[in-house]
Amino acid sequence: MKHVLFEKRNDAEFSKTLNQRVNDYFSSTNHNRFGGKRMVIKTVFMLSLFFVPLVILSTGIVSSVGLVFALYICSGLGMAGVGMGVMHDAIHGSYSKNPTVNRWVGYTMNLIGANANVWKIQHNVLHHTYTNIDQEDDDINAPFFLRFSPNAKRYWIHRFQHLYIWFFYGLSTFSWITLKDYVKATRYRKMGFFPKKGQYSKLLMKITAWKLLYYSYALILPLLMIQLPVWIIVAAFLSMHFVTGIVISIVFQTAHILSSTSFPQANEKGIIEREWIKHQMATTSDYAPKSRVFSWLIGGLNFQVEHHLFPNICHIHYNKLAKIVSQTAKEFKIPYLVKGTFFSALWDHILMLRQLGRAN
């Protein structure tokens, strides 16, 4: 598959200045670009939040329907935390300076039912390179009943997507643990991502093995141990994924699908008429920059601009880098998109979904 290209211009002073200032920040503070002890603490917390409720459920000591749902939902919040604040940095290579540590911590993606290798292509390669470009960015390549780009085909049903989108957001991680990894792996093979002989078949076997492990401790053991009707356990398990899906979806989507973000199209030569770094600035928005607790909980993804410009830097540094990026963008008269609160970003996202459903 041939991808679009970005225009290369001689006016790259913004990029050079920004990178120099970020380098100077790390030099002057003696901080490294990775996570260190702070990320270890977060990893232990999020993995505990995910696994401890499942361990309790698997002992069979829980007999209350309400407690079963509460424990599964608690585990769902931990699952979201692992996804946003642990595996995300690891797969980007910013968790640790040791690639082996990053690889093993990245497997936490597999522990929550998805696949790190498939995610790396979808997220690191396609989303981060071709942000908000229709047919290139897999985060906006949605099923026909959802429209995330003004460049995508509009159907009549999209008029109501701002109302029904939440149901599908809630199903997103359940889709991941069932069919999505297989569908994406097949698509990426056709795009040329698994060229070596046997690479694709080995990936499918690994995907299946990890999913069997996940289902064993997340669903099968509780089904065997808890003395309650099967449908209750299954419903609680689904509620866990619904909570995770909602949380992850709104955190990621409110950074890109807004009225203020751009959705560029390539010209007739297949070129985006903007440098890559300026493309990222135009298609990405920060939100809630002053909320430190919220930022900790969602893995610094409220600083999405900084993350897209410096994905190889751990998210614990983004609040400091945001000041550098904002000031440099102001000096070079480049728009720096930011919403003051998460809820203002979420409301803008809802309005944008409504607009996408009503206009070509």
C-alpha positions in Angstrom: 0.0 0.0 0.0 1.3 3.4 -1.0 0.9 6.0 1.8 0.6 9.8 1.5 3.7 11.9 1.9 4.3 15.1 3.8 5.7 18.2 2.2 9.3 19.0 3.0 10.1 22.6 3.3 13.2 24.6 4.1 11.4 26.5 7.0 12.1 23.9 9.6 13.2 26.4 12.2 10.2 25.6 14.5 11.1 21.9 14.6 14.8 22.6 15.2 14.1 25.2 17.9 11.6 23.0 19.7 13.8 20.0 19.7 16.8 22.0 21.0 14.7 23.5 23.8 13.4 20.0 24.8 17.0 18.7 24.8 18.1 21.7 26.9 15.4 21.0 29.4 16.6 17.4 30.0 20.2 18.5 30.1 19.6 21.3 32.6 17.4 19.2 34.9 19.5 16.0 34.7 16.3 14.1 34.0 16.3 11.2 31.5 13.5 10.8 29.0 12.1 7.6 30.5 9.9 6.7 33.4 12.0 5.5 36.3 10.6 4.8 39.7 7.4 6.8 39.1 6.4 4.5 36.3 7.2 1.4 38.4 4.9 2.7 41.1 2.1 3.4 38.5 2.6 0.0 36.9 2.2 -1.8 40.3 -0.9 0.3 41.1 -2.6 -0.2 37.8 -1.8 -3.9 37.5 -3.0 -4.4 41.1 -6.2 -2.5 40.3 -6.8 -4.9 37.4 -5.7 -8.2 38.8 -6.7 -8.1 42.5 -10.4 -7.9 41.8 -10.1 -10.8 39.4 -8.1 -12.9 42.0 -10.9 -12.2 44.6 -13.5 -13.3 42.0 -11.6 -16.4 41.2 -11.5 -17.6 44.8 -15.2 -18.1 44.9 -15.7 -16.2 48.2 -17.9 -13.6 46.6 -21.6 -14.4 46.6 -23.2 -11.0 46.2 -24.3 -9.9 42.7 -23.6 -6.3 43.5 -20.0 -7.2 44.7 -19.4 -9.2 41.6 -20.3 -6.3 39.4 -18.3 -3.9 41.6 -15.2 -6.0 41.4 -15.4 -6.5 37.7 -15.9 -2.7 37.1 -13.0 -2.0 39.4 -10.9 -4.4 37.3 -12.1 -2.5 34.2 -10.8 0.8 35.6 -7.5 -1.0 36.2 -7.5 -2.3 32.6 -8.0 1.2 31.3 -5.1 2.4 33.5 -2.8 -0.4 32.2 -3.7 0.5 28.7 -3.3 4.3 29.0 -0.5 4.6 31.6 1.6 1.5 31.3 1.6 -0.5 28.0 1.2 2.7 26.0 4.6 4.1 27.0 6.2 0.7 26.8 5.2 0.0 23.3 6.3 3.5 22.3 9.7 2.6 23.8 9.5 5.5 26.4 8.9 3.4 29.5 12.5 2.5 30.0 15.8 3.0 28.2 16.1 -0.8 28.1 14.3 -2.2 25.0 13.9 -5.6 26.7 12.0 -3.9 29.6 9.8 -2.0 27.1 9.0 -5.3 25.3 8.1 -7.2 28.4 6.0 -4.3 29.9 4.4 -3.9 26.5 3.0 -7.5 27.0 0.6 -6.0 29.6 -1.4 -5.2 26.5 -1.7 -8.9 25.9 -2.6 -9.5 29.5 -5.7 -7.3 29.2 -6.9 -9.3 26.2 -5.5 -7.4 23.1 -2.2 -7.8 21.2 0.8 -5.5 21.4 2.1 -6.3 17.9 -1.1 -5.4 16.2 -1.6 -2.3 18.4 1.9 -1.1 17.5 1.1 -1.0 13.8 -2.3 0.6 14.3 -1.2 3.2 16.8 2.5 3.8 16.5 2.8 3.5 12.8 -0.6 4.5 11.2 -2.2 6.8 13.8 1.0 8.7 14.8 2.2 9.1 11.3 -1.0 9.9 9.5 -3.1 11.5 12.2 -6.7 12.4 11.1 -6.0 11.5 7.4 -8.9 9.5 6.1 -8.0 5.9 5.0 -4.5 6.3 6.5 -5.2 6.8 10.3 -6.7 3.6 11.5 -8.2 5.4 14.6 -10.7 7.2 12.3 -11.2 4.4 9.8 -14.6 3.4 11.4 -17.4 1.1 10.4 -20.0 2.6 8.0 -22.3 3.5 10.9 -19.7 5.9 12.4 -18.2 8.9 10.7 -15.1 10.4 12.3 -13.9 12.5 9.4 -15.5 15.1 7.1 -13.7 13.3 4.3 -15.5 10.0 4.9 -18.7 9.1 3.2 -21.8 10.3 5.0 -24.9 8.1 5.5 -28.3 9.1 6.9 -27.7 7.1 10.1 -24.8 9.4 11.0 -27.3 12.1 12.0 -27.8 10.2 15.3 -24.2 9.1 15.9 -23.6 11.6 18.7 -26.4 9.7 20.6 -25.6 6.1 19.9 -21.8 6.4 19.8 -21.5 5.7 23.5 -22.8 2.2 23.0 -20.1 1.4 20.4 -17.4 3.1 22.5 -18.4 0.8 25.3 -18.0 -2.2 23.0 -14.6 -1.2 21.7 -12.4 -3.3 24.1 -14.8 -6.2 23.8 -14.2 -6.0 20.1 -10.5 -6.1 20.8 -10.6 -9.3 22.8 -12.7 -11.1 20.3 -12.3 -10.3 16.6 -10.4 -7.0 16.1 -6.9 -8.3 16.4 -7.5 -11.0 13.8 -9.2 -8.5 11.4 -6.4 -6.0 11.8 -3.6 -8.5 11.5 -5.1 -9.8 8.2 -5.5 -6.2 6.9 -1.9 -5.3 7.9 -0.5 -8.4 6.2 -2.2 -7.2 3.0 -0.5 -3.9 3.5 2.9 -5.6 3.7 3.6 -5.5 7.4 4.3 -9.2 7.9 6.6 -10.0 4.9 8.6 -12.9 6.3 7.5 -16.5 5.7 5.4 -17.8 8.6 5.3 -14.4 10.4 1.6 -13.9 9.9 0.6 -17.5 11.0 2.9 -17.3 14.1 1.2 -14.0 15.0 -2.2 -15.5 14.8 -1.2 -18.4 17.0 0.3 -15.9 19.6 -2.9 -13.8 19.5 -5.0 -16.9 20.1 -2.7 -18.2 22.9 -2.8 -14.8 24.8 -6.5 -14.5 24.4 -7.0 -18.0 25.8 -4.9 -17.1 28.8 -6.9 -13.8 29.3 -10.2 -15.5 29.1 -9.0 -18.2 31.6 -8.4 -15.8 34.5 -10.9 -13.0 33.5 -13.9 -15.1 32.9 -13.6 -19.0 33.0 -12.2 -19.1 36.6 -14.9 -16.8 38.0 -17.5 -18.8 36.2 -16.2 -22.0 37.8 -15.8 -20.7 41.3 -18.7 -18.2 41.9 -21.9 -19.8 42.9 -24.2 -17.5 40.9 -26.0 -18.0 37.6 -23.7 -17.9 34.5 -25.5 -15.0 32.9 -24.7 -12.8 36.0 -21.0 -13.5 35.7 -21.0 -12.9 32.0 -23.0 -9.7 32.4 -20.5 -8.4 35.0 -17.6 -9.4 32.7 -19.2 -7.4 29.9 -19.8 -4.5 32.2 -16.0 -4.4 33.0 -15.3 -4.1 29.3 -18.0 -1.5 28.7 -16.5 0.7 31.4 -13.0 0.3 30.0 -14.2 0.9 26.4 -16.0 4.2 27.4 -13.0 5.4 29.4 -10.3 4.7 26.8 -12.4 5.9 23.8 -13.3 9.3 25.3 -9.8 9.9 26.5 -8.3 9.3 23.0 -11.1 10.7 20.8 -11.3 14.0 22.6 -7.8 14.8 21.5 -8.4 14.5 17.8 -12.0 14.6 16.8 -12.9 18.2 17.6 -14.2 21.2 15.8 -10.7 22.9 16.1 -8.7 20.0 14.7 -7.9 19.5 11.0 -8.6 16.6 8.7 -6.2 17.2 5.9 -6.4 15.6 2.4 -3.5 14.9 0.1 -3.2 16.7 -3.2 -3.3 15.0 -6.6 0.3 14.0 -6.1 -0.4 12.2 -2.8 1.3 14.9 -0.7 0.0 16.6 2.4 0.8 20.3 1.9 2.2 20.7 5.4 5.3 19.6 7.3 4.8 16.6 9.5 5.3 18.4 12.7 2.9 21.2 11.8 0.4 18.5 10.7 0.6 17.1 14.2 0.0 20.5 15.7 -3.1 21.0 13.5 -4.7 17.6 14.1 -4.1 17.2 17.9 -5.4 19.0 21.0 -4.5 19.0 24.6 -7.0 19.3 27.4 -7.2 19.8 31.2 -3.5 20.8 31.4 -3.7 21.9 35.0 -5.3 18.7 36.4 -2.4 16.7 37.7 -4.4 13.9 39.3 -6.5 13.4 36.2 -3.3 13.4 34.1 -1.7 10.8 36.3 -4.8 8.5 36.0 -5.0 8.7 32.2 -1.3 8.3 31.5 -0.7 11.9 30.5 -2.9 11.5 27.4 -4.4 14.9 28.1 -1.1 16.2 26.8 -1.7 14.7 23.4 0.2 17.3 21.5 3.4 16.7 23.4 2.8 12.9 23.0 2.5 13.2 19.2 5.6 15.4 18.9 7.7 13.3 21.4 6.3 9.8 21.6 9.7 8.5 22.6 9.5 10.6 25.9 7.7 9.1 28.9 4.4 10.8 29.7 5.5 11.8 33.2 7.4 14.7 31.5 4.6 16.0 29.4 3.3 18.7 31.8 6.8 20.3 31.7 7.2 19.9 28.0 3.8 21.5 27.4 5.1 24.9 28.5 8.0 24.6 26.1 5.8 23.5 23.2 3.2 26.2 23.9 5.8 29.0 24.1 7.7 27.9 21.0 4.5 27.6 19.0 3.5 31.1 20.0 6.8 32.5 18.9 6.5 30.9 15.5 2.8 31.8 15.2 1.8 28.2 15.0 -1.6 27.3 16.5 -1.4 25.3 19.7 -4.7 23.6 20.4 -5.8 23.2 24.0 -9.1 22.9 26.0 -9.1 24.1 29.6 -11.0 21.1 30.9 -11.7 17.5 30.0 -15.5 18.2 29.9 -15.1 21.2 27.5 -13.1 18.9 25.2 -15.7 16.1 25.6 -18.6 18.5 24.8 -16.7 19.8 21.7 -16.2 16.1 20.7 -20.0 15.5 21.0 -20.7 18.6 18.9 -18.2 17.6 16.3 -19.8 14.1 16.0 -23.2 15.8 15.6 -21.7 18.1 12.9 -20.1 15.2 11.1 -23.5 13.5 11.0 -25.3 16.4 9.4 -22.8 18.0 7.0 -20.7 16.8 4.1 
